[in-house]
Coordinates of C-alpha atoms in Angstrom, one line a residue:
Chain A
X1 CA 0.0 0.0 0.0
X2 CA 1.3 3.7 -1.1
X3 CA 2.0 7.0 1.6
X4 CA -1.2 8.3 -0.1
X5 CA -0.4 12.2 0.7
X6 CA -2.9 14.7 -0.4
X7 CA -1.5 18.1 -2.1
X8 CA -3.0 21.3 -3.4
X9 CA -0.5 23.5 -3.8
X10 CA 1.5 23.3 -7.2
X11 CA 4.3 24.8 -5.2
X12 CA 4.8 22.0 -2.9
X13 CA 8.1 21.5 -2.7
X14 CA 7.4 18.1 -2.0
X15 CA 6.5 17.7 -6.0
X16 CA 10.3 18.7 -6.9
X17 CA 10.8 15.8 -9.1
X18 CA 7.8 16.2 -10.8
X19 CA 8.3 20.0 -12.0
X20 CA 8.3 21.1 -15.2
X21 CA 8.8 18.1 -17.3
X22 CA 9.2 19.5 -21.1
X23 CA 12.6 20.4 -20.0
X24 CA 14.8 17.6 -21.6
X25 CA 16.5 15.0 -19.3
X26 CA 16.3 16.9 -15.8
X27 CA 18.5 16.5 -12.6
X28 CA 21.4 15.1 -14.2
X29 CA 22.9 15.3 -10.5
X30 CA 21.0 12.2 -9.6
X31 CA 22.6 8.9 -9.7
X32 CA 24.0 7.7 -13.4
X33 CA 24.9 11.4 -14.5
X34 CA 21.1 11.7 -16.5
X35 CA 17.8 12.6 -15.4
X36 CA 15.5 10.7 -13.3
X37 CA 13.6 8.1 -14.6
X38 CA 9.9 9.4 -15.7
X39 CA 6.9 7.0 -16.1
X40 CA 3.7 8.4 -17.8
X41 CA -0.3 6.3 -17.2
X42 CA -0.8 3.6 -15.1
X43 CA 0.4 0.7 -17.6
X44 CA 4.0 2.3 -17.6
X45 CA 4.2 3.4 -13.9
X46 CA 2.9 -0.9 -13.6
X47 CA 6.3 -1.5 -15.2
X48 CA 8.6 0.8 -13.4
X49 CA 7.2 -0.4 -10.1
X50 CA 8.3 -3.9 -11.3
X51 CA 11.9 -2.8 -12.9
X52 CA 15.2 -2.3 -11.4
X53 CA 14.9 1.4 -11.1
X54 CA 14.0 2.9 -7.4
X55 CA 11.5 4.6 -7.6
X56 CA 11.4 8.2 -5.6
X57 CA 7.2 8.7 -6.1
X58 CA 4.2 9.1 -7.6
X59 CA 2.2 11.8 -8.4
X60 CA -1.8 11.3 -9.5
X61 CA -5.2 12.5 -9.1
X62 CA -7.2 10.0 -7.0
X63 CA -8.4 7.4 -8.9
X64 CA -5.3 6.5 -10.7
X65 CA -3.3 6.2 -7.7
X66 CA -5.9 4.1 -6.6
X67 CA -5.2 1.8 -9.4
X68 CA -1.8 1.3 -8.6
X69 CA -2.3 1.4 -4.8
X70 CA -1.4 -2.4 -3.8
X71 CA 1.4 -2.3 -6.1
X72 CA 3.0 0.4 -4.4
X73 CA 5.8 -0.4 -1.8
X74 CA 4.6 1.2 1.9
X75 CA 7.9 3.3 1.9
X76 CA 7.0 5.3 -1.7
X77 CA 5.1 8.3 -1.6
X78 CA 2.0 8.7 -3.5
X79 CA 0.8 12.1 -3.7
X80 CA -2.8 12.7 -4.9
X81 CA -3.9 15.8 -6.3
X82 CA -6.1 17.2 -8.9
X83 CA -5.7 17.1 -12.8
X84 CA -5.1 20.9 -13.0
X85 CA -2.2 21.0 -10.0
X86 CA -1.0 18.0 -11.7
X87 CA -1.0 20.1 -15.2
X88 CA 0.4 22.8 -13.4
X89 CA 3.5 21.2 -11.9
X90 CA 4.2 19.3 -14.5
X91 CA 3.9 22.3 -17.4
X92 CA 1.4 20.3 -19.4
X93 CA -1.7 18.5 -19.8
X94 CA -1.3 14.7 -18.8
X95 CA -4.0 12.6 -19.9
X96 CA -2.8 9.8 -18.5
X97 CA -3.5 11.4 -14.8
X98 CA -0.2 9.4 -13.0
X99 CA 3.1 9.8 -12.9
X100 CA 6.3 7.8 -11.1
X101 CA 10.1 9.0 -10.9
X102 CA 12.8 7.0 -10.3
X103 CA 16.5 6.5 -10.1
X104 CA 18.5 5.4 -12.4
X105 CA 20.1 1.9 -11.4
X106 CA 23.3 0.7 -11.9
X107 CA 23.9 0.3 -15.3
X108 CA 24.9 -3.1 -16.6
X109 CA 28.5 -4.4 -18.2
X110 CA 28.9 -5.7 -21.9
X111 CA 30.1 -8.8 -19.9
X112 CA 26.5 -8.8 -18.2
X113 CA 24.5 -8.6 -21.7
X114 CA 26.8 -10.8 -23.6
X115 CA 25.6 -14.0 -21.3
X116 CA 22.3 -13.4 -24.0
X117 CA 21.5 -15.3 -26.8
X118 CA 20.2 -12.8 -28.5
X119 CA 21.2 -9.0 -28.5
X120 CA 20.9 -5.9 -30.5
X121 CA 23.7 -3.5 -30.8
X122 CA 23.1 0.0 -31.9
X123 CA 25.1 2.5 -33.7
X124 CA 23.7 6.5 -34.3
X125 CA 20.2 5.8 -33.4
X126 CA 19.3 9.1 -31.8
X127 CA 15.6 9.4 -32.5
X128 CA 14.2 8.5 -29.0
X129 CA 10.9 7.7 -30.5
X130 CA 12.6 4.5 -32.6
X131 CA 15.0 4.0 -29.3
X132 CA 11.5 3.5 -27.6
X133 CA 10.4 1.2 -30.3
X134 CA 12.8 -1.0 -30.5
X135 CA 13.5 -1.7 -26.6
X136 CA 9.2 -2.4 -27.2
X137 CA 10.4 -5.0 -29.8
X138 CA 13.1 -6.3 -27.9
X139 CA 11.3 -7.1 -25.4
X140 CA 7.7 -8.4 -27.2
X141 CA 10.4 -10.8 -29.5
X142 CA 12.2 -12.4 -26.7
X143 CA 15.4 -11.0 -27.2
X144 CA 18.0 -10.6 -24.3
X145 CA 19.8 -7.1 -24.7
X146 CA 20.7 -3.7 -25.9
X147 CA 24.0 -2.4 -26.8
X148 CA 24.0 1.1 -27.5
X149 CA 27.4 2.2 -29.4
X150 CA 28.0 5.7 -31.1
X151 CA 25.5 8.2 -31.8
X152 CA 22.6 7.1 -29.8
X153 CA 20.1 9.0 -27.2
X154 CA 19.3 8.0 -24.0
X155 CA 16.7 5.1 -23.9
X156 CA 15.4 6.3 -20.1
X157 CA 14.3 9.9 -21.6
X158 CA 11.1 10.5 -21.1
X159 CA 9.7 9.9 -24.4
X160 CA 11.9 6.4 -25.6
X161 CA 10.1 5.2 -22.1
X162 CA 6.8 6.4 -23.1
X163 CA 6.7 4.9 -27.0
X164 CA 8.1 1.6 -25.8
X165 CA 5.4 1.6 -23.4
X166 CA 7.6 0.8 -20.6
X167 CA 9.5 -2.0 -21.7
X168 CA 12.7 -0.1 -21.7
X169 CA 12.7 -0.4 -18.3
X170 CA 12.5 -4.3 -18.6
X171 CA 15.7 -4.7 -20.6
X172 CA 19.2 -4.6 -20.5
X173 CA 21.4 -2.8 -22.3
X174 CA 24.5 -0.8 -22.2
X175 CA 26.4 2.2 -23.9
X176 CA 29.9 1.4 -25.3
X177 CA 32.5 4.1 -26.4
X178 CA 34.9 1.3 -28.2
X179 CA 33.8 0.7 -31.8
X180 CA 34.3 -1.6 -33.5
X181 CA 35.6 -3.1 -30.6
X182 CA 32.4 -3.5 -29.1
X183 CA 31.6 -5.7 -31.9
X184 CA 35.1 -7.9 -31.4
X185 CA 34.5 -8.3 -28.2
X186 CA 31.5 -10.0 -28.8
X187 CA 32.6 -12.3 -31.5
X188 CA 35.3 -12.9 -29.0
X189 CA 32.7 -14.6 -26.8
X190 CA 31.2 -16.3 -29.8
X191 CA 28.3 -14.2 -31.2
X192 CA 27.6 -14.2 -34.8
X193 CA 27.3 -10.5 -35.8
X194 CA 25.1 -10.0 -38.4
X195 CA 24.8 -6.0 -40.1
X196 CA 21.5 -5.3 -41.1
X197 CA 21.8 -3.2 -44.1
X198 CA 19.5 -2.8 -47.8
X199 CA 22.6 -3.3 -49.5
X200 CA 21.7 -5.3 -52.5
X201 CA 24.7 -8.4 -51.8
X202 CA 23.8 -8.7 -48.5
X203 CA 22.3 -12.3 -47.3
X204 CA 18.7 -12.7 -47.1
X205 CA 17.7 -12.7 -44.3
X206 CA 16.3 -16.5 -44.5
X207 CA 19.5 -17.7 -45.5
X208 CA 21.4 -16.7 -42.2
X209 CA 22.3 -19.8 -40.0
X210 CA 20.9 -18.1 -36.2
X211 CA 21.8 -21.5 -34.5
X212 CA 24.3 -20.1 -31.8
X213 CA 24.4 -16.3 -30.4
X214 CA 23.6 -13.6 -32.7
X215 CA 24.0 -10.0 -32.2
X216 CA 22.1 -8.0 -34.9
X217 CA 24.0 -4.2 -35.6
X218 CA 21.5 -2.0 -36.7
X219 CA 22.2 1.7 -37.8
X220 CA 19.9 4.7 -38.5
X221 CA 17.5 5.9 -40.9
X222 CA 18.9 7.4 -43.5
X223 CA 22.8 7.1 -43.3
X224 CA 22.5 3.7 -42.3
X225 CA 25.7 1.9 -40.6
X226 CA 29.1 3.1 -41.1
X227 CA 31.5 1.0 -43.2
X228 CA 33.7 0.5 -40.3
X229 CA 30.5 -1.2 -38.1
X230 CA 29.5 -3.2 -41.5
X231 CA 33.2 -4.2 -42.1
X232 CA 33.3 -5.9 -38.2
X233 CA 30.3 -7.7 -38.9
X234 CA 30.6 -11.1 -39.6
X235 CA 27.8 -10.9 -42.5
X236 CA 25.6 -7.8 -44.0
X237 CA 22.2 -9.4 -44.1
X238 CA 19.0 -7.6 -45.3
X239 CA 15.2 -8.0 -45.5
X240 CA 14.2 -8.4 -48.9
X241 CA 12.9 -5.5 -50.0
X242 CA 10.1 -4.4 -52.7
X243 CA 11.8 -2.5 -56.2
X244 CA 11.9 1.0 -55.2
X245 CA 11.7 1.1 -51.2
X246 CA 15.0 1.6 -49.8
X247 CA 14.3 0.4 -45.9
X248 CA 11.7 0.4 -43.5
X249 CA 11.9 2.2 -40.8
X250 CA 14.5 0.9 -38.0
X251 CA 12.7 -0.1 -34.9
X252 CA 10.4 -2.0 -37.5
X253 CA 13.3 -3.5 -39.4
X254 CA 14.8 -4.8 -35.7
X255 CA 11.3 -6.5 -35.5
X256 CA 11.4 -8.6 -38.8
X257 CA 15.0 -9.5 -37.7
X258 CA 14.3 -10.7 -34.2
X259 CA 11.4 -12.7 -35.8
X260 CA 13.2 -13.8 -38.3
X261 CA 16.4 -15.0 -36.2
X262 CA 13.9 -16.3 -33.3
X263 CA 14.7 -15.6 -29.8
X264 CA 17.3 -18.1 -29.3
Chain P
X1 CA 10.2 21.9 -66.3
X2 CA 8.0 22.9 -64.1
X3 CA 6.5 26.6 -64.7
X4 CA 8.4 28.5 -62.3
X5 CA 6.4 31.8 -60.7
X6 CA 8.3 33.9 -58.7
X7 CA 5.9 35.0 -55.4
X8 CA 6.6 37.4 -52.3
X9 CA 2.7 38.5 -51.3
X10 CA 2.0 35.5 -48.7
X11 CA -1.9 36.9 -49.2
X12 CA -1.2 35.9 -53.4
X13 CA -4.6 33.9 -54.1
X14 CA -2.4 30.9 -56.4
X15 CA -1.3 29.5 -53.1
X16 CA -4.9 29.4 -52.0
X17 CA -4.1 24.9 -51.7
X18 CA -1.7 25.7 -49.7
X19 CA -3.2 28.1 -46.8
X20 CA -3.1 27.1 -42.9
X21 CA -2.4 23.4 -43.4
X22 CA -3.0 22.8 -39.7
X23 CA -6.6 22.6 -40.4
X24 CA -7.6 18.6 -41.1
X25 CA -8.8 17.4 -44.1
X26 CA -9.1 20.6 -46.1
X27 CA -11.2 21.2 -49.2
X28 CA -13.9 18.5 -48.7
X29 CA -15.7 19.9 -52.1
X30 CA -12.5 18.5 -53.9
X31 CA -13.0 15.3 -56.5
X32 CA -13.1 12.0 -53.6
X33 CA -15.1 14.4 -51.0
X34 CA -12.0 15.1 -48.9
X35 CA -9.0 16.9 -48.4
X36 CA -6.4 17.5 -51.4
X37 CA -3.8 15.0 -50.6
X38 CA -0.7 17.1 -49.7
X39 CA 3.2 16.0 -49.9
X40 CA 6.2 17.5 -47.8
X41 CA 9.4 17.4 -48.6
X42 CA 11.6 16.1 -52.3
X43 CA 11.4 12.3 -51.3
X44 CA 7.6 12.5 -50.8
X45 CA 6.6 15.0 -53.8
X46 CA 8.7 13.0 -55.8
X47 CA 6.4 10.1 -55.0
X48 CA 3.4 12.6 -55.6
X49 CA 4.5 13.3 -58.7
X50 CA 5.2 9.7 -60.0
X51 CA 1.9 8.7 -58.4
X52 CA -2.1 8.8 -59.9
X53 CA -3.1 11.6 -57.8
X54 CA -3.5 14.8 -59.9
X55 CA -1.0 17.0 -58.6
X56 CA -2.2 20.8 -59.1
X57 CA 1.1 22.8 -57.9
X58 CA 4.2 23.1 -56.2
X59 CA 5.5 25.8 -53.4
X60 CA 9.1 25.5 -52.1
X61 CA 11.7 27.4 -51.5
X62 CA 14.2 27.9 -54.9
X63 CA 16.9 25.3 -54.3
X64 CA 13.8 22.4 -54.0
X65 CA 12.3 23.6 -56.5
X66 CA 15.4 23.7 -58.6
X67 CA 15.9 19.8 -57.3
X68 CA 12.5 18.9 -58.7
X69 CA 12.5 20.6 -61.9
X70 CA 12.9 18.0 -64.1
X71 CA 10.2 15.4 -62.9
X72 CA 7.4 18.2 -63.0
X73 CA 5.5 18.7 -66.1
X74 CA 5.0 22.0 -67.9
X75 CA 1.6 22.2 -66.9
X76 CA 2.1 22.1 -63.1
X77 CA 2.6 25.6 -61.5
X78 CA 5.9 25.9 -59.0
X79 CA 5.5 28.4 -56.9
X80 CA 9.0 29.6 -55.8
X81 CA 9.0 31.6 -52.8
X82 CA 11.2 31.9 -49.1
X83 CA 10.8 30.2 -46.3
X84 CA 9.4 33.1 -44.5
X85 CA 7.2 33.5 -46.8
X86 CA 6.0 29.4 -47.2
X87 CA 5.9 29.7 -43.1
X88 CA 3.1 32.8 -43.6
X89 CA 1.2 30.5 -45.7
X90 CA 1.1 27.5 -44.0
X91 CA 0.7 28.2 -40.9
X92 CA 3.9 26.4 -39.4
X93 CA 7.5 26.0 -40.6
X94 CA 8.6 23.6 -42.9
X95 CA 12.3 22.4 -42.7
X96 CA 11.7 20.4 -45.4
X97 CA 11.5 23.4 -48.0
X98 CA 8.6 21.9 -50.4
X99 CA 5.3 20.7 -50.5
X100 CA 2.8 19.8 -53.1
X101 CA -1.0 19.5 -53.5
X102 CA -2.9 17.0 -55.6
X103 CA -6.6 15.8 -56.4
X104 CA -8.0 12.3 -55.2
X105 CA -7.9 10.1 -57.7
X106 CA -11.0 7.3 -58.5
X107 CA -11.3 5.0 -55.9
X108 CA -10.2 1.5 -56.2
X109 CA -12.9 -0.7 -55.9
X110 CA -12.9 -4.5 -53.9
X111 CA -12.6 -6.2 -57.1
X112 CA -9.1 -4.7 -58.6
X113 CA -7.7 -4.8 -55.2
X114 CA -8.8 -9.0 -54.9
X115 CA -6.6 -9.4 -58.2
X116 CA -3.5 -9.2 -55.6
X117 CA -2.1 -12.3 -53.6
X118 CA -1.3 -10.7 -50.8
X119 CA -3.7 -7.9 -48.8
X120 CA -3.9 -6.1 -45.5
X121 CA -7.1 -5.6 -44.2
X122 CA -7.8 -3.1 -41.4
X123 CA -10.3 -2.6 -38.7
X124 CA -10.6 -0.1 -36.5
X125 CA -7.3 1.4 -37.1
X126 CA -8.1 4.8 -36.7
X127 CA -4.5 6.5 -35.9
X128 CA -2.8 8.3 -38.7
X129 CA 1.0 7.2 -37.7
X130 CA -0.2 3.7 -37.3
X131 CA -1.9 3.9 -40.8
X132 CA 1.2 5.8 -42.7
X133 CA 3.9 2.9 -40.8
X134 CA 1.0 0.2 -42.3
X135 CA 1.3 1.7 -45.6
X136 CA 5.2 2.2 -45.8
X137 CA 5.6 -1.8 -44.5
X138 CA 3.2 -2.7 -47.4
X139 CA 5.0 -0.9 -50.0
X140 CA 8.5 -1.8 -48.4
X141 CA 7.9 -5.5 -48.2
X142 CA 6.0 -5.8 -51.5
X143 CA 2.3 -6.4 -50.0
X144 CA -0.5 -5.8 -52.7
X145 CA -2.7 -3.0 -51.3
X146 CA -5.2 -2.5 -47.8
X147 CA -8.6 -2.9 -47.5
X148 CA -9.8 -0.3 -45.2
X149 CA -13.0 -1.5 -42.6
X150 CA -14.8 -0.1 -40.0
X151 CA -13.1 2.6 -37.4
X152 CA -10.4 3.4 -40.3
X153 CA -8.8 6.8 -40.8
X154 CA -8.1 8.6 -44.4
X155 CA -4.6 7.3 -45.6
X156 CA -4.6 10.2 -47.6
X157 CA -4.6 12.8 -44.7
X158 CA -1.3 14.5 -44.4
X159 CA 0.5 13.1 -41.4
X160 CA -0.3 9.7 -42.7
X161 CA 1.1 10.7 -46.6
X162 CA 4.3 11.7 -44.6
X163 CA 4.9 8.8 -42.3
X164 CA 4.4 6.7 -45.1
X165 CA 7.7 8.4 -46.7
X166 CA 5.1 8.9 -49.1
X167 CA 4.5 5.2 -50.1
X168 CA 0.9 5.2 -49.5
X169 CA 0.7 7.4 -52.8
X170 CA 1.3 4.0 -54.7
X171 CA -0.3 1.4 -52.7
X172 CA -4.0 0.8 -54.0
X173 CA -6.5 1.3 -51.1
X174 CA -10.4 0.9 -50.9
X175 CA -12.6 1.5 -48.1
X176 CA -15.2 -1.3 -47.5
X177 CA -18.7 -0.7 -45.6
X178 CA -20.0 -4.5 -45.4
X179 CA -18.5 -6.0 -42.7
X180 CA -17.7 -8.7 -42.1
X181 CA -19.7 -8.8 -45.9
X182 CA -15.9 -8.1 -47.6
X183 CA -13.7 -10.7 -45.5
X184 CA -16.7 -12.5 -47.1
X185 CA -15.8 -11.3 -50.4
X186 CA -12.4 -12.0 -50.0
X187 CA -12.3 -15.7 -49.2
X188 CA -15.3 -16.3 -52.7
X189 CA -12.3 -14.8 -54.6
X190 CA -10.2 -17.5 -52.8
X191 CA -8.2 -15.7 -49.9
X192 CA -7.5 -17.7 -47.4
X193 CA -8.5 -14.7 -44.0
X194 CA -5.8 -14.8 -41.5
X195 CA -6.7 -12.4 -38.1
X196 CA -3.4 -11.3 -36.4
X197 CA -4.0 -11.4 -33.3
X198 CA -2.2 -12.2 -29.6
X199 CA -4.9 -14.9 -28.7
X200 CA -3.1 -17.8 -26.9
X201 CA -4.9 -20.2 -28.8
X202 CA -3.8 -19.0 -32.3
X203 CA -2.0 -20.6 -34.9
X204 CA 1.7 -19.2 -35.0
X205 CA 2.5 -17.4 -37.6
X206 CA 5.5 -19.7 -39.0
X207 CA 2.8 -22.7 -39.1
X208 CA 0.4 -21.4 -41.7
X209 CA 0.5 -22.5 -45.1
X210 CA 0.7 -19.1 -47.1
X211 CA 0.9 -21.2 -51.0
X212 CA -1.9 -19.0 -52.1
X213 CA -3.6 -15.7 -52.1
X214 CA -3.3 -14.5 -48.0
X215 CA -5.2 -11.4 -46.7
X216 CA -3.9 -10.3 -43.2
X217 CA -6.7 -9.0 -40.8
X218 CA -5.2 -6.3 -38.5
X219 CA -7.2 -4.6 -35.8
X220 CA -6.2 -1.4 -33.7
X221 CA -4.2 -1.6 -31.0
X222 CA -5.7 -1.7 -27.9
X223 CA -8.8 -3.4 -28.1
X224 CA -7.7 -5.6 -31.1
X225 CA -9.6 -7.0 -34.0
X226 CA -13.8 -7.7 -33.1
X227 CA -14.9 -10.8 -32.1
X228 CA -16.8 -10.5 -35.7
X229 CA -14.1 -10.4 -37.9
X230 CA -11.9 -13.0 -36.2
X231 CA -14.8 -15.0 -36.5
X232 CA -15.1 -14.5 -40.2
X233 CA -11.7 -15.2 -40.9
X234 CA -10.5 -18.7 -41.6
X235 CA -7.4 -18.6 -38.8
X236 CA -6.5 -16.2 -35.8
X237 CA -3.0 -16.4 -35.8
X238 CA -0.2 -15.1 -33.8
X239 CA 3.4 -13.8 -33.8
X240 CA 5.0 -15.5 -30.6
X241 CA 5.4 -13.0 -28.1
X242 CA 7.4 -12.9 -25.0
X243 CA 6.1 -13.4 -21.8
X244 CA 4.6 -10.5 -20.3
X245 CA 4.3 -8.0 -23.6
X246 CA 0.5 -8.1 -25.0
X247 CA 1.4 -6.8 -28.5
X248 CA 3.3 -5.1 -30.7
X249 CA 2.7 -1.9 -32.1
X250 CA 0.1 -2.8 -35.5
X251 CA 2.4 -1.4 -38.1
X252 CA 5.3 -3.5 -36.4
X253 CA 2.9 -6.5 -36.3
X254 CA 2.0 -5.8 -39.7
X255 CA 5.6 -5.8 -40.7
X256 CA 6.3 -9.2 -39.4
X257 CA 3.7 -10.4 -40.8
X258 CA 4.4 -9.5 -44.2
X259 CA 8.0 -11.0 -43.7
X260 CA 6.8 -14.1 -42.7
X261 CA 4.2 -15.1 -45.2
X262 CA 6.3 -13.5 -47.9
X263 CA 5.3 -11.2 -50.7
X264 CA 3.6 -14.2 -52.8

């Protein structure tokens, strides 16, 4: 059962965590060097209660803080309020009516996520809306991990957290600064690394042998990979594609692969 | 070559298409009874211009323009203005420096769509993004067209034109009324009716026998395809999901789908 507190003044100082929340990744003095963790409705906040992450409180109006109520450790906060103080605090309309912050946790080794069968490794995906949609596919496909190399955002920002619909907070993953090395590391501990790529003599897809651990690189939209990720690959595969459509989009291209490959 | 015209006066009454573009669905008294189907940036007016929609004119700023040029027939007015200038008129700023406007075209009917192997049919899919993503994954992994049911938004509104990339400009579409009167349809023409859905009891996805013509049943997220059409379909079937994650986003799901029944 939650601390339910009731609150009416938006300038509560009580409601720190929760203040204006367009301002991109807040209180990067917290734990991990980024902001806290932010969930948004009553499905995510579900999932951060359940994750890794500690979570500081909640914030609600009454009935969704009910909701949550028996999954809500005695020593959290809860504070109830009304939509407009919530709307207030917060700097925008929440239709969603609850809110949870957390820590970050400690974050997890290459070592850690390389005990997988499966993992994705990432190299300049910066649009947190696709980083939100592939930690979603990640974990709706089965697969084990996230390595996040060059170029890519912050999967705990507030919006990757939102589009994934939580399920960032239910996977691994890990930023690496050596590249390629990242990559030989992991063929060092015996993962096939496979570059997903439209190049036209890549292997189809169907034609990859995913028997032992596979670790699929995929790059952005638009550039793509860089020559020197595609070059430590052990194969360049692709999806084949209909005449005249370059690539799908990436989180949906991770999707068909992880299907494709099977969980492992 | 396009017929270049100079204009500075954002109030000039030849960019009349192209006024406050915020508003939804403008110009309902336009051939089709909605909108003008708008494009936004080189990629997509490329794909206006190579597409059956009627395009009526062109506004960008001079170095678009001058990237077009050579795909736009004489007829077609380009409108070569500033940014300033296309910001005045539209109503918001466009970084991507060129749009175009064209006329519906005449519907596809049931009938030329069922000449296809491979069709999507939606229900309730109401949500522009989803629709665009459905389109681009149709177009991408070389689908035949979508069958639009009950609950289903314009694909031709312009946030679903541009999260398409602008491939839903040459994927043929038809909206149906009798339901579940076309699913009907559909299997007298020979389809076999597969409903994707995250029902336990389904078949997975890997153990249907695709040999002939397949149309994929995809309902909204959320509350999922109607007990109606499911039961009008000849399988529910299922992409296996992890434990704990209910579904994947319907374009994703869509995606997969496609992948794994091939194009035909």
């Amino acid at each position: 059962m939650a601390e339910v507190i009731r609150i009416t003044d938006p300038a509560d100082e009580r409601l720190a965590d929760f203040r204006d929340l367009t301002t991109a990744d807040r209180r990067p003095d917290r734990p991990g060097g980024k902001g806290l963790v932010i969930a948004e409705g009553v499905v995510v906040v579900r999932r951060l209660l359940a994750s890794p992450y500690p979570v500081r409180s909640l914030l609600g109006v009454e009935r969704r803080i009910a909701e949550l109520d028996a999954e809500v450790d005695g020593s959290i906060p809860a504070y109830v309020t009304s939509a407009d103080v919530m709307a207030e605090v917060v700097g925008f309309h929440l239709n969603r009516g609850v809110l949870a912050v957390a820590d970050r946790a400690a974050p997890w080794g290459l070592e850690d996520l390389a005990r997988a069968k499966r993992l994705v490794v990432l190299e300049g995906v910066g649009d947190h809306e696709n980083l939100g949609a592939l930690f979603r596919n990640v974990a709706a496909l089965g697969w084990g991990g996230v390595v996040l190399g060059p170029g890519c955002s912050d999967p705990l920002y507030r919006r990757s957290v939102r589009v994934s619909m939580g399920h960032v907070l239910a996977v691994p993953f890990t930023n690496v600064t050596e590249w390629p090395g990242a990559l030989e590391f992991l063929r060092s501990k015996g993962f096939q690394v496979l570059a997903l790529t439209p190049r036209a003599d890549s292997l189809p897809l169907d034609e990859v042998d995913a028997g032992g651990p596979v670790a699929v690189l995929l790059g952005s939209e638009g550039p793509g990979l860089t020559g020197v990720a595609i070059d430590a690959a052990d194969h360049a595969v692709r999806i084949p594609m209909s005449g005249g459509v370059d690539s799908l989009n990436v989180a949906t291209a991770g999707a068909v692969a992880f299907y494709a490959l099977g969980p492992g």
